[in-house]
Coordinates of C-alpha atoms in Angstrom, one line a residue:
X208 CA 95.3 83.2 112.0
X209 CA 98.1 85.4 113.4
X210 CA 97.4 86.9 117.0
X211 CA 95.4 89.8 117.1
X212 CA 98.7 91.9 118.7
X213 CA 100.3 91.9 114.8
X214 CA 99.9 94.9 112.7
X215 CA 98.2 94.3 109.4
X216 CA 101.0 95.9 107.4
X217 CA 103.6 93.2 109.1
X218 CA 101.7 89.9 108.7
X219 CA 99.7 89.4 106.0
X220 CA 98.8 85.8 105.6
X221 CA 100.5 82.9 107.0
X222 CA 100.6 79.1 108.0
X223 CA 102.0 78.6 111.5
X224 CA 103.4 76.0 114.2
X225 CA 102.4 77.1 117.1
X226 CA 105.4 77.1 120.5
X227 CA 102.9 74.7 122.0
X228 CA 105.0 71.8 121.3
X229 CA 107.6 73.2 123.9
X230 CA 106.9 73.3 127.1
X231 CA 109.7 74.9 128.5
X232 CA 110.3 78.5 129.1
X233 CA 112.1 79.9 126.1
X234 CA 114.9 82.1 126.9
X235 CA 117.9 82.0 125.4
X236 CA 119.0 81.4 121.6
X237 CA 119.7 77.2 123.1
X238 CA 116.2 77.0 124.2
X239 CA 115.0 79.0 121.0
X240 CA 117.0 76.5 118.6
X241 CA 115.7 73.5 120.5
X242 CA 112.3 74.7 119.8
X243 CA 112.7 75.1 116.5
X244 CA 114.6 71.4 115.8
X245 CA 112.3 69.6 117.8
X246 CA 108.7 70.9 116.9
X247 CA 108.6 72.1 113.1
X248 CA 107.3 68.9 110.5
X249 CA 110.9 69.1 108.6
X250 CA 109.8 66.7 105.9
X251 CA 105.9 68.4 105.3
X252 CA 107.3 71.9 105.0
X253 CA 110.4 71.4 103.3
X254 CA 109.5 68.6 100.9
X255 CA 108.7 68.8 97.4
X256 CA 107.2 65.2 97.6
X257 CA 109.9 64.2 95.0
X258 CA 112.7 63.4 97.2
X259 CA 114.3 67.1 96.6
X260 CA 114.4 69.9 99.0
X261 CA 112.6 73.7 98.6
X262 CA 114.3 76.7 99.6
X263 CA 114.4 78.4 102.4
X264 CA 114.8 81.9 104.4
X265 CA 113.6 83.6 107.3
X266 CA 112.2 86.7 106.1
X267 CA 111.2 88.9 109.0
X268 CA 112.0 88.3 112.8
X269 CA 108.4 90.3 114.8
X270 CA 109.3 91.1 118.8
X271 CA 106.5 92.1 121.0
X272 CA 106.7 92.5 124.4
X273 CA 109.7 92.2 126.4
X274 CA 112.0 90.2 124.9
X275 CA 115.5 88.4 126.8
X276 CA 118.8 90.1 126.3
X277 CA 119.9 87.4 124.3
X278 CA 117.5 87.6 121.5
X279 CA 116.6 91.0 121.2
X280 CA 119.1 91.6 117.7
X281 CA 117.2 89.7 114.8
X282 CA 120.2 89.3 112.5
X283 CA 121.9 86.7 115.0
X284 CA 118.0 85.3 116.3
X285 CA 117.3 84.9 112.7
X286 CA 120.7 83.4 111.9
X287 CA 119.6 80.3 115.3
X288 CA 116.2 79.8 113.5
X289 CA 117.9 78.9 110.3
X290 CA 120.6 76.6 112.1
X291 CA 117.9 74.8 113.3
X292 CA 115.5 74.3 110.7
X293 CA 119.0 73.3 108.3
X294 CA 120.0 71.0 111.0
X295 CA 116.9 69.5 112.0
X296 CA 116.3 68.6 108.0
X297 CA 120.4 66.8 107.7
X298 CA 119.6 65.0 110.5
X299 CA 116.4 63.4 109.6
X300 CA 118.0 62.6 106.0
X301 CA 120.5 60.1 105.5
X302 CA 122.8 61.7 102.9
X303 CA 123.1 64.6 105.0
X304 CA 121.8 67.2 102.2
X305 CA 120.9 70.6 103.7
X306 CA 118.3 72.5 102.4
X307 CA 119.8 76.0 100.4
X308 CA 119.0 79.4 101.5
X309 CA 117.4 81.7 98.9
X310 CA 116.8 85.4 100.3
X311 CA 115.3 86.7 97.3
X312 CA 113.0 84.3 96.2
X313 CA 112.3 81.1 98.6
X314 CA 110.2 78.5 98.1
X315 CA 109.5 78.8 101.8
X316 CA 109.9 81.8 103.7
X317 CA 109.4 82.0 107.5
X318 CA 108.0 84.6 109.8
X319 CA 109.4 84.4 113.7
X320 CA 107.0 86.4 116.0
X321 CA 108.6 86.5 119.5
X322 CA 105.8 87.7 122.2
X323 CA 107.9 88.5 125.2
X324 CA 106.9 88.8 129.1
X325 CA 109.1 89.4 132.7
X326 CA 108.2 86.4 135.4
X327 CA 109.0 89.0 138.0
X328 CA 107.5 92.7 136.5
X329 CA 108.9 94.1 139.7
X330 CA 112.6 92.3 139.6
X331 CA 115.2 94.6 137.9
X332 CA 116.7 91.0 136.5
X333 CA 116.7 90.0 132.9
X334 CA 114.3 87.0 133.7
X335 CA 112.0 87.4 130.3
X336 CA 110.8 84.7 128.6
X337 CA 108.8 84.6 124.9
X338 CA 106.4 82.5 123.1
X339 CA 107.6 81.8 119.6
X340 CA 105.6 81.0 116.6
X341 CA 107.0 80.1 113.4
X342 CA 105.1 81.2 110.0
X343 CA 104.9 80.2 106.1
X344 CA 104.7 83.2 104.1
X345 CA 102.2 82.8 101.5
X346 CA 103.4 85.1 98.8
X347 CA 106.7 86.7 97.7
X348 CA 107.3 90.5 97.7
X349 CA 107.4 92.0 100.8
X350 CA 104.7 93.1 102.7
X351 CA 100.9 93.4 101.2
X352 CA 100.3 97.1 101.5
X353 CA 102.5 97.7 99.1
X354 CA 100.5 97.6 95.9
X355 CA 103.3 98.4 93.6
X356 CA 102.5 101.7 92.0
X357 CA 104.8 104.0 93.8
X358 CA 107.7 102.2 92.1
X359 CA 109.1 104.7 89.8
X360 CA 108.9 103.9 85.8
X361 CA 112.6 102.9 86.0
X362 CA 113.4 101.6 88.4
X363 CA 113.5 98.3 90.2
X364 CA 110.5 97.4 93.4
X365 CA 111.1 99.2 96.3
X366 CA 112.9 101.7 94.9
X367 CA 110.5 105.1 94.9
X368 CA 110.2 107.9 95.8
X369 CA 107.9 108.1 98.4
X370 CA 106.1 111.5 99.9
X371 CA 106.9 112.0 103.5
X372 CA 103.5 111.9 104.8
X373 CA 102.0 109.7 102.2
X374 CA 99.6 106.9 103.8
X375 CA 100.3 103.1 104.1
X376 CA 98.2 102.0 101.2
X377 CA 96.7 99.4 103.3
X378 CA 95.5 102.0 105.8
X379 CA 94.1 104.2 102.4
X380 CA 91.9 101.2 101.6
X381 CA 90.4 100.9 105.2
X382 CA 89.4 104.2 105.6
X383 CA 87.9 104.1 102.4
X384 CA 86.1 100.9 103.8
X385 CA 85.1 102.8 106.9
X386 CA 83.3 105.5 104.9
X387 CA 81.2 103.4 103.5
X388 CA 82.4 103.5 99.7
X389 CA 82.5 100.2 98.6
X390 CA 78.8 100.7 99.9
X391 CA 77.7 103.4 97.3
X392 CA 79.8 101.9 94.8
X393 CA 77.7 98.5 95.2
X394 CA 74.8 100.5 94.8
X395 CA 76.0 102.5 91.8
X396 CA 76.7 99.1 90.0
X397 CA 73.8 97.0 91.2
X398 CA 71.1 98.8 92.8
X399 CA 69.9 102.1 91.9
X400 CA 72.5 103.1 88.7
X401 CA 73.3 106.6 89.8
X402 CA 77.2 107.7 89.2
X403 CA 79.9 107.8 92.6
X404 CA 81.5 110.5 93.1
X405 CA 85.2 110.8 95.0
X406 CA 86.8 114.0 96.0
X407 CA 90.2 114.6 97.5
X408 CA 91.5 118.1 97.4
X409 CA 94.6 117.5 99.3
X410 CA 95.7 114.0 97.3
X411 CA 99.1 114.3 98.1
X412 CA 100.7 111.4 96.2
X413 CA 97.3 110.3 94.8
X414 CA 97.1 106.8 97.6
X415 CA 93.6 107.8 98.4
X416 CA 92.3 108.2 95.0
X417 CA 94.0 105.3 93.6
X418 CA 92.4 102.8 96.1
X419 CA 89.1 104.2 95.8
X420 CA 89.4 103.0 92.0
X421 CA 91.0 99.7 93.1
X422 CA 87.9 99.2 95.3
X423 CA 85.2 100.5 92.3
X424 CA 86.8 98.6 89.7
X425 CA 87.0 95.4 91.4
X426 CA 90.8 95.3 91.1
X427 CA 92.3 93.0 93.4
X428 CA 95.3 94.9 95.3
X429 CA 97.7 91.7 94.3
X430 CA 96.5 91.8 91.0
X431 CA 98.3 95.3 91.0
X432 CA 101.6 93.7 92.5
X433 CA 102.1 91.8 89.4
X434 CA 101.1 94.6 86.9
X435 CA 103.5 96.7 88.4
X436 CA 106.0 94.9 89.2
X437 CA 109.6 94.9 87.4
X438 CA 110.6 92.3 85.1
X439 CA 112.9 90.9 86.9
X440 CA 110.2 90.0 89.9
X441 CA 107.4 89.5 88.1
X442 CA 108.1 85.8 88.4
X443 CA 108.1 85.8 92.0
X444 CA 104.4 87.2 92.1
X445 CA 103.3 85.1 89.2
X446 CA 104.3 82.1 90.9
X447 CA 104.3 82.9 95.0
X448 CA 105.6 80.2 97.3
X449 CA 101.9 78.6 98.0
X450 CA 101.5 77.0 94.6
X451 CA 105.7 75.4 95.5
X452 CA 104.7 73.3 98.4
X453 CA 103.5 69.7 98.7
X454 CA 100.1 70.6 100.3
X455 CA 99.7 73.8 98.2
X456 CA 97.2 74.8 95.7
X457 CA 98.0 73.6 91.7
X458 CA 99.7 76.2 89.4
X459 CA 96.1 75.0 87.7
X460 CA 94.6 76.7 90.3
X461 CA 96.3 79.3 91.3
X462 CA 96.0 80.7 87.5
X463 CA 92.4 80.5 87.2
X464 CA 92.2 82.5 90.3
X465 CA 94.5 85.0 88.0
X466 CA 92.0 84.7 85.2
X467 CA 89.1 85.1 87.9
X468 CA 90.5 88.1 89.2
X469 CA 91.6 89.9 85.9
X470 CA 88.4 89.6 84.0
X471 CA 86.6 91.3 86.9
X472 CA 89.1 94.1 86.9
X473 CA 88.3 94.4 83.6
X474 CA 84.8 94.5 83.7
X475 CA 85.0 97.1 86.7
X476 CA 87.2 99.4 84.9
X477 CA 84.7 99.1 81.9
X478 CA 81.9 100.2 83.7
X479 CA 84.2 102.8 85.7
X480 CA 84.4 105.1 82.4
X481 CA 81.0 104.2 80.9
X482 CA 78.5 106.8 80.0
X483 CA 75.8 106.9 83.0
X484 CA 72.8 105.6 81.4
X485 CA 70.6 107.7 84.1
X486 CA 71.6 111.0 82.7
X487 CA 70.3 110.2 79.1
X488 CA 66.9 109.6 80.7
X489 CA 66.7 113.0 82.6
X490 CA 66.3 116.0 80.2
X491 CA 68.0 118.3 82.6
X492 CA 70.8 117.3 82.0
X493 CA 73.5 119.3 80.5
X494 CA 76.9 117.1 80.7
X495 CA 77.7 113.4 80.5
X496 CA 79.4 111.6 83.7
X497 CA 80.8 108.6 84.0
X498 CA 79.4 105.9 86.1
X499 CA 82.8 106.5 88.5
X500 CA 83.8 110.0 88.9
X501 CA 86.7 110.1 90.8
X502 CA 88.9 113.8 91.1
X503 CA 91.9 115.0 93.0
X504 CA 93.8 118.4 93.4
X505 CA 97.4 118.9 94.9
X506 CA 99.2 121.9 95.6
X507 CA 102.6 121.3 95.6
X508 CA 104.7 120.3 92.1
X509 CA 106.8 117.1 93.8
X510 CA 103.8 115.5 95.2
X511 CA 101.3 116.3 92.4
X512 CA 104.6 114.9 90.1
X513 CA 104.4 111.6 92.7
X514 CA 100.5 111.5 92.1
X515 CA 100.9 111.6 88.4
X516 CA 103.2 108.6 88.2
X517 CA 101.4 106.6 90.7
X518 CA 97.8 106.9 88.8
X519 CA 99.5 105.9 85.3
X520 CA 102.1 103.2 87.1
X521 CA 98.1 102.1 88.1
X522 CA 97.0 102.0 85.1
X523 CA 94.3 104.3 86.1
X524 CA 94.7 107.7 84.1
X525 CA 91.7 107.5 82.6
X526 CA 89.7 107.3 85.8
X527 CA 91.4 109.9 88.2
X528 CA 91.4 113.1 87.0
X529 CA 94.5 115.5 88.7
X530 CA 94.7 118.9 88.9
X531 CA 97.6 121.3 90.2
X532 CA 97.0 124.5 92.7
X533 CA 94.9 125.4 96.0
X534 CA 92.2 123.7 96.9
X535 CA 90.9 127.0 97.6
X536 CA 91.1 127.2 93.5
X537 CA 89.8 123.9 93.1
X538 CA 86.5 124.4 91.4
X539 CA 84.0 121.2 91.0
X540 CA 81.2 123.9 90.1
X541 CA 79.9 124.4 93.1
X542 CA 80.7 128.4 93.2
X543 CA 76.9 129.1 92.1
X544 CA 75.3 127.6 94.8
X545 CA 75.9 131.3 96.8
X546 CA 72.8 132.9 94.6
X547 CA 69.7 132.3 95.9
X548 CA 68.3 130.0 93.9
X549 CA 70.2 127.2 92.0
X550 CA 69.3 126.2 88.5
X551 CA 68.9 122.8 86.9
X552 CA 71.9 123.4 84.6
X553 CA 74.2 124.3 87.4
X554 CA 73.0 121.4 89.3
X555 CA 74.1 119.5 85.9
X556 CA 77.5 121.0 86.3
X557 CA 78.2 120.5 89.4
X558 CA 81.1 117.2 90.0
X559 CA 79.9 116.7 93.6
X560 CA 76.3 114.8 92.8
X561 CA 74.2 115.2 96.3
X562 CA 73.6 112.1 98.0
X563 CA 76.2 110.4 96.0
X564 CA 79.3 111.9 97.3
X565 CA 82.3 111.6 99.6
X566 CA 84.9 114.1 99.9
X567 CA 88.0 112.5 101.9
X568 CA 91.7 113.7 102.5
X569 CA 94.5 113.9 104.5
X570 CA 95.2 117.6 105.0
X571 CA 98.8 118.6 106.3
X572 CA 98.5 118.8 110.0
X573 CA 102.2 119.4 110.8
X574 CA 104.1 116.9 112.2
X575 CA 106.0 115.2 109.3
X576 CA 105.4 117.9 106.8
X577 CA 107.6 121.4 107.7
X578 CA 104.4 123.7 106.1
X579 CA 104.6 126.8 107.2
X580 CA 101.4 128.0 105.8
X581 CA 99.5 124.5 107.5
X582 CA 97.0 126.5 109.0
X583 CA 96.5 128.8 105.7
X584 CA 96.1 125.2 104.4
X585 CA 93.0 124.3 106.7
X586 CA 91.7 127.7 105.9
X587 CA 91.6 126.6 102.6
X588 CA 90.1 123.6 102.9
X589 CA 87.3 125.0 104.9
X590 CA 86.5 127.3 101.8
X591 CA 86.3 125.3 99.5
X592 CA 84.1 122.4 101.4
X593 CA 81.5 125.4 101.9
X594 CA 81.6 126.4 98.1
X595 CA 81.9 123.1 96.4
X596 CA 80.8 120.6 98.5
X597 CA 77.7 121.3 100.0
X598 CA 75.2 118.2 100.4
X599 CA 77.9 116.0 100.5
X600 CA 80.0 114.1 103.2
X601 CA 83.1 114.7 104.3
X602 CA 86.2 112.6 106.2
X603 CA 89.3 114.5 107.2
X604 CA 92.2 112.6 108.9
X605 CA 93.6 114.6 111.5
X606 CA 96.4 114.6 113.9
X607 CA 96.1 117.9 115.6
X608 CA 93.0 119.1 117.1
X609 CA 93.5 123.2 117.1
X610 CA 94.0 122.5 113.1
X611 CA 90.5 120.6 113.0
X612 CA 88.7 123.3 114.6
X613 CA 89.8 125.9 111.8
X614 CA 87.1 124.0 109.6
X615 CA 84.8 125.5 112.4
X616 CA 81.8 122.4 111.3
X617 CA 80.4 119.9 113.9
X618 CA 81.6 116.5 113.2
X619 CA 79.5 113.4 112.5
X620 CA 81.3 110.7 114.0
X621 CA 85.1 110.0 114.6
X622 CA 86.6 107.1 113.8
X623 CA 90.5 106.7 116.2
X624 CA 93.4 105.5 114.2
X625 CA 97.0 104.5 115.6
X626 CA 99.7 104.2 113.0
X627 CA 103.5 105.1 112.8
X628 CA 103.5 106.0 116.5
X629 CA 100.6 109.1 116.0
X630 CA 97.0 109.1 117.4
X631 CA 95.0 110.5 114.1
X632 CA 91.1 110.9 114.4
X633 CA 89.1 109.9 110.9
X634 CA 86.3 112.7 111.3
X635 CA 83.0 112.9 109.2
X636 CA 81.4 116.0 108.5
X637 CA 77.9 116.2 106.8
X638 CA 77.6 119.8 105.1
X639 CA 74.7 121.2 104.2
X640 CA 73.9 124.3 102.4
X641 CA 74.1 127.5 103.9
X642 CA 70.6 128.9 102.7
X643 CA 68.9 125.1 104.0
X644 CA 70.6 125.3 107.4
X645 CA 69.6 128.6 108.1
X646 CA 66.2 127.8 106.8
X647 CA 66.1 124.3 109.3
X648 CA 67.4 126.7 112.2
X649 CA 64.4 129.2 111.5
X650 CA 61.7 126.8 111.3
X651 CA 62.9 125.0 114.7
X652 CA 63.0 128.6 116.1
X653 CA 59.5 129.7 115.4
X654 CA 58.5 126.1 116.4
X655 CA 60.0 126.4 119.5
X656 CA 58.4 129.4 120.6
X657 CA 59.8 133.0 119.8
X658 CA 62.7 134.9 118.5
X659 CA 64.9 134.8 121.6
X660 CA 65.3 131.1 120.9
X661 CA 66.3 131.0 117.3
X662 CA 68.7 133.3 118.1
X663 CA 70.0 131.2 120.4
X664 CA 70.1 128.0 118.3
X665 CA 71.8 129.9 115.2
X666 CA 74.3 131.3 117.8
X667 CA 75.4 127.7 118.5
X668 CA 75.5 126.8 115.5
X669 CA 77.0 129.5 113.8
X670 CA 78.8 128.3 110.2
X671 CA 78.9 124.8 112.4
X672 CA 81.3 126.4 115.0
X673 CA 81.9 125.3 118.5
X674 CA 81.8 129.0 119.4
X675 CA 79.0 130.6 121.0
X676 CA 79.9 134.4 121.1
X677 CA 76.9 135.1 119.8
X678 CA 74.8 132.8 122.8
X679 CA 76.9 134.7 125.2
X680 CA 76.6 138.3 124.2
X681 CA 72.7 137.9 124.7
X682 CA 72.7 135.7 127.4
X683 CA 75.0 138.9 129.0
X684 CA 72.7 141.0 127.9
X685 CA 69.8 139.4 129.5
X686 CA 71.0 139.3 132.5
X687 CA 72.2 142.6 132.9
X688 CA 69.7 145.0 131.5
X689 CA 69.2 147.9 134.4
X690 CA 65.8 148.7 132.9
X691 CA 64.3 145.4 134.0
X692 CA 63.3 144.3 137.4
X693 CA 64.2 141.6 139.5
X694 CA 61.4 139.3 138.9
X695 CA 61.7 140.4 135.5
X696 CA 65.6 139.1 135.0
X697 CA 64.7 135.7 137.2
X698 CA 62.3 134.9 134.8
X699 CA 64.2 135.3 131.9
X700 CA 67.1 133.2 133.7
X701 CA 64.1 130.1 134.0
X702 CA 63.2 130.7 130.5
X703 CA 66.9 130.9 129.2
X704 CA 67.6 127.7 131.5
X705 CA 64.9 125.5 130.2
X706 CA 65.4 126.6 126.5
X707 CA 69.2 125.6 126.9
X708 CA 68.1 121.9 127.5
X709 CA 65.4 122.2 124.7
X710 CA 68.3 123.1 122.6
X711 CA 70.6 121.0 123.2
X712 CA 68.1 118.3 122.7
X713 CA 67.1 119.7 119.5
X714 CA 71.1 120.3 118.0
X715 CA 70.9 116.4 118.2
X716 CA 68.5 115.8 116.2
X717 CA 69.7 118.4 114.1
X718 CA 73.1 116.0 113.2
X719 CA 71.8 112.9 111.2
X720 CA 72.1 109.2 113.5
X721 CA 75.6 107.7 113.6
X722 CA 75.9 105.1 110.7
X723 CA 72.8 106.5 108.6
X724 CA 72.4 109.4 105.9
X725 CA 69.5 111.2 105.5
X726 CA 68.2 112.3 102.4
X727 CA 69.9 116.0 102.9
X728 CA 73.3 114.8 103.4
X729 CA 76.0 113.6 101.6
X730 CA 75.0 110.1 103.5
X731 CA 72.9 108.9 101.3
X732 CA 70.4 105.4 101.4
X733 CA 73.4 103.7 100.4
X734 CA 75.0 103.8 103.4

């Protein structure tokens, strides 16, 4: 496997020689192109085992570390590793044939990762040295992340339009992962038959959405590469490098993995728009869902445009339905759940299905998106978690803490993730609603001995704010009323004390146990 130091999006999967066969300090392009001649098996990885030669080309050249002078520009360290592998092959052949160089579609294309250290840390000299490992590259196409539906209609890979602030698709797909939703989705298909619900209300170019359908439908993400692929590069991901070499799979079976992998997408995507057989057998039940309910809302026109090509580029129109405005407009049918009691057919309405929920998005947070309304944005976003998404659960990625604190809710847990130089924070929020929290916070009042105290607890936990105003106004008032006397006022400090630690105990159990839903969150038994 690659070394752990390697970013997913840069090394997918390869086969590698390790530097291990040289045992000499590597660093200049002489000691890098001596490595190279004398260590890689010529004749296993460039053989066909017909007597002919494959292809060749170094496709990526990975620095970490410090790196010597000398081979810190890839064009001319990429340019020695070539040199060496063609010379290394005339030299072992006796009619001098070099192997050809194909840059757009080699039979063989390597991967040099350089991992670079000084000898001397404190020495100002340029004394670095570097491991180097040479890798296969498994498949054609560039990196993995890219799934191939951003590609405009028509135009060739690569080529798309992109939204500034759109997420790695890669990166999409684990956060999904980290919510748990291939979780509820395996127990919407196999366990209990109840419908999945996914909400984004800030979609952007749709990435989120799309891979939480790539992940229900059972659609493998290189499956995707070849459906959306052009024409003229189809054949590179029908037929990736693997299946070319001498101790590579068979085109035999490399095409009934293809046939493998297809009939499940199909089958998932089946299922996907099926009726919910679990609504037929309750009577309440006003409106027919799917088994995979899957809905997203963007504001602005470009990016809902990018979203619109990317879900049919996908294929997937008929599972993700878009929608253009506010979020604050975006209505799921959760608006009557302000009266006081709800009714059955409301409940029927309602998109976000309690317990088998999760709301997640990547809100604009201001760093590669000039918004000048950002915080009118968050605003919005708080609004319409309260109003349509109660009993649900929540994941906001976040790069700026004063725009996270606009949604004024406690968090669950949050999740740290590095990528593209910013430190982001995946954040789950249960949310509950309003008329049960207030009810919880009453009941643990009463319990807890008086009114003083359930003030206090629904002063802390105001709307799910971090602000205690209303904690502090009493506890000011407490301690300075003039008609009480001394003893009086020391008492009520005690009291006050020892009800802030029974608080504080109970506000934890208040917020469900990391990794587990209850049964009045959007967790769920699924999860």
């Amino acid at each position: 496997p690659p070394p752990s130091s390697f970013d997913d999006d840069d090394v997918n999967t390869f086969d590698d020689f390790d530097s291990a066969y040289y045992h000499e300090p590597i660093q200049s392009k002489q000691d890098l192109y001596n490595f190279i001649k004398n260590s890689v098996p010529f004749k296993e990885i460039l053989g066909d085992g017909k007597g002919n030669l494959l292809t060749l080309s170094i496709d990526k050249i990975i620095m970490n570390g410090y790196t010597p002078k000398e081979l810190r520009h890839s064009h001319y360290t990429s340019l020695t590793v070539k040199n060496a592998i063609v010379d290394g092959v005339r030299d072992l052949r006796d009619d001098g044939i070099r192997p050809d160089v194909d840059i757009k579609d080699a039979d063989v294309p390597f991967v040099v990762v350089l991992k670079g250290y000084k000898k001397d840390v404190y020495s100002d000299k340029d004394d670095g040295v570097v491991d180097v490992s040479l890798y296969r590259c498994l498949h054609a196409g560039g990196s993995l992340h890219r799934r191939g539906y951003r590609r405009s209609q028509g135009g060739e890979d690569g080529d798309a339009v992109i939204h500034k602030a759109a997420l790695k698709e890669s990166l999409a797909a684990a956060l999904l992962y980290e919510t748990g939703w291939h979780k509820l989705i395996h127990a919407a298909r196999y366990d209990d038959y109840q419908p999945a619900v996914f909400v984004d209300p800030m979609t952007g170019s749709a990435t989120m959405p799309i891979e939480a359908a790539l992940i229900a439908c059972d659609i493998a993400p290189g499956l995707m590469r070849i459906r959306c692929s052009s024409s003229s590069s189809r054949g590179d991901q029908e037929v990736p490098p693997i299946v070319r070499w001498k101790d590579g799979p068979t085109m035999q079976e490399w095409k009934t993995l293809l046939q493998d992998a297809a009939k499940r997408a199909k089958a998932g995507i089946l299922w996907a728009s099926s009726i919910n057989q679990s609504d037929d057998e309750d009577e309440s039940t006003t409106v027919q869902r799917t088994n995979l309910i899957i809905v997203a809302n963007e504001r602005h026109p470009n990016a809902f445009s990018l979203a619109q090509s990317s879900v049919n580029m996908a294929g997937l129109g008929s599972i993700i339905k878009l929608s253009q405005g506010d979020c604050i407009d975006f209505d799921l049918g959760g608006g009557s759940q302000d009266d006081e009691e709800e009714t059955t057919t409301s409940l029927s309405q309602r998109v976000v299905i309690p317990g088998r929920t999760i709301v997640g998005t990547n809100p604009p947070w201001g760093k590669r998106l000039d918004d000048m309304d950002v915080e009118d944005s968050w605003a919005s976003l708080k609004t319409f978690l309260q109003r349509e998404c109660n009993d649900a659960e929540a994941w906001i990625l976040s790069g700026n803490k004063l725009l996270t604190r606009i949604l004024r809710m406690k968090k669950t847990r949050s999740f740290v993730v590095k990528t593209a130089g910013e430190d982001l924070r995946w954040i789950q929020y249960h949310i509950f609603p309003k008329k049960k929290r207030e009810d919880n916070e009453r009941e643990e009042g009463v319990v807890n001995g008086g009114r003083f105290e359930e003030k206090r607890i629904r002063g802390e936990r105001n709307d799910y704010s971090d602000d205690n105003t209303d904690f502090d106004s009493n506890k000011r008032r407490m301690r300075g009323g003039a008609n009480r006397s001394e003893p009086q006022q020391g008492q009520q400090k005690r009291r006050m004390r020892a009800g802030g630690n029974q608080v504080s105990k109970r506000k934890r159990q208040i917020v469900p146990e990391k990794g587990r839903g209850g049964s009045s969150s959007g967790g769920g038994p699924w999860y």
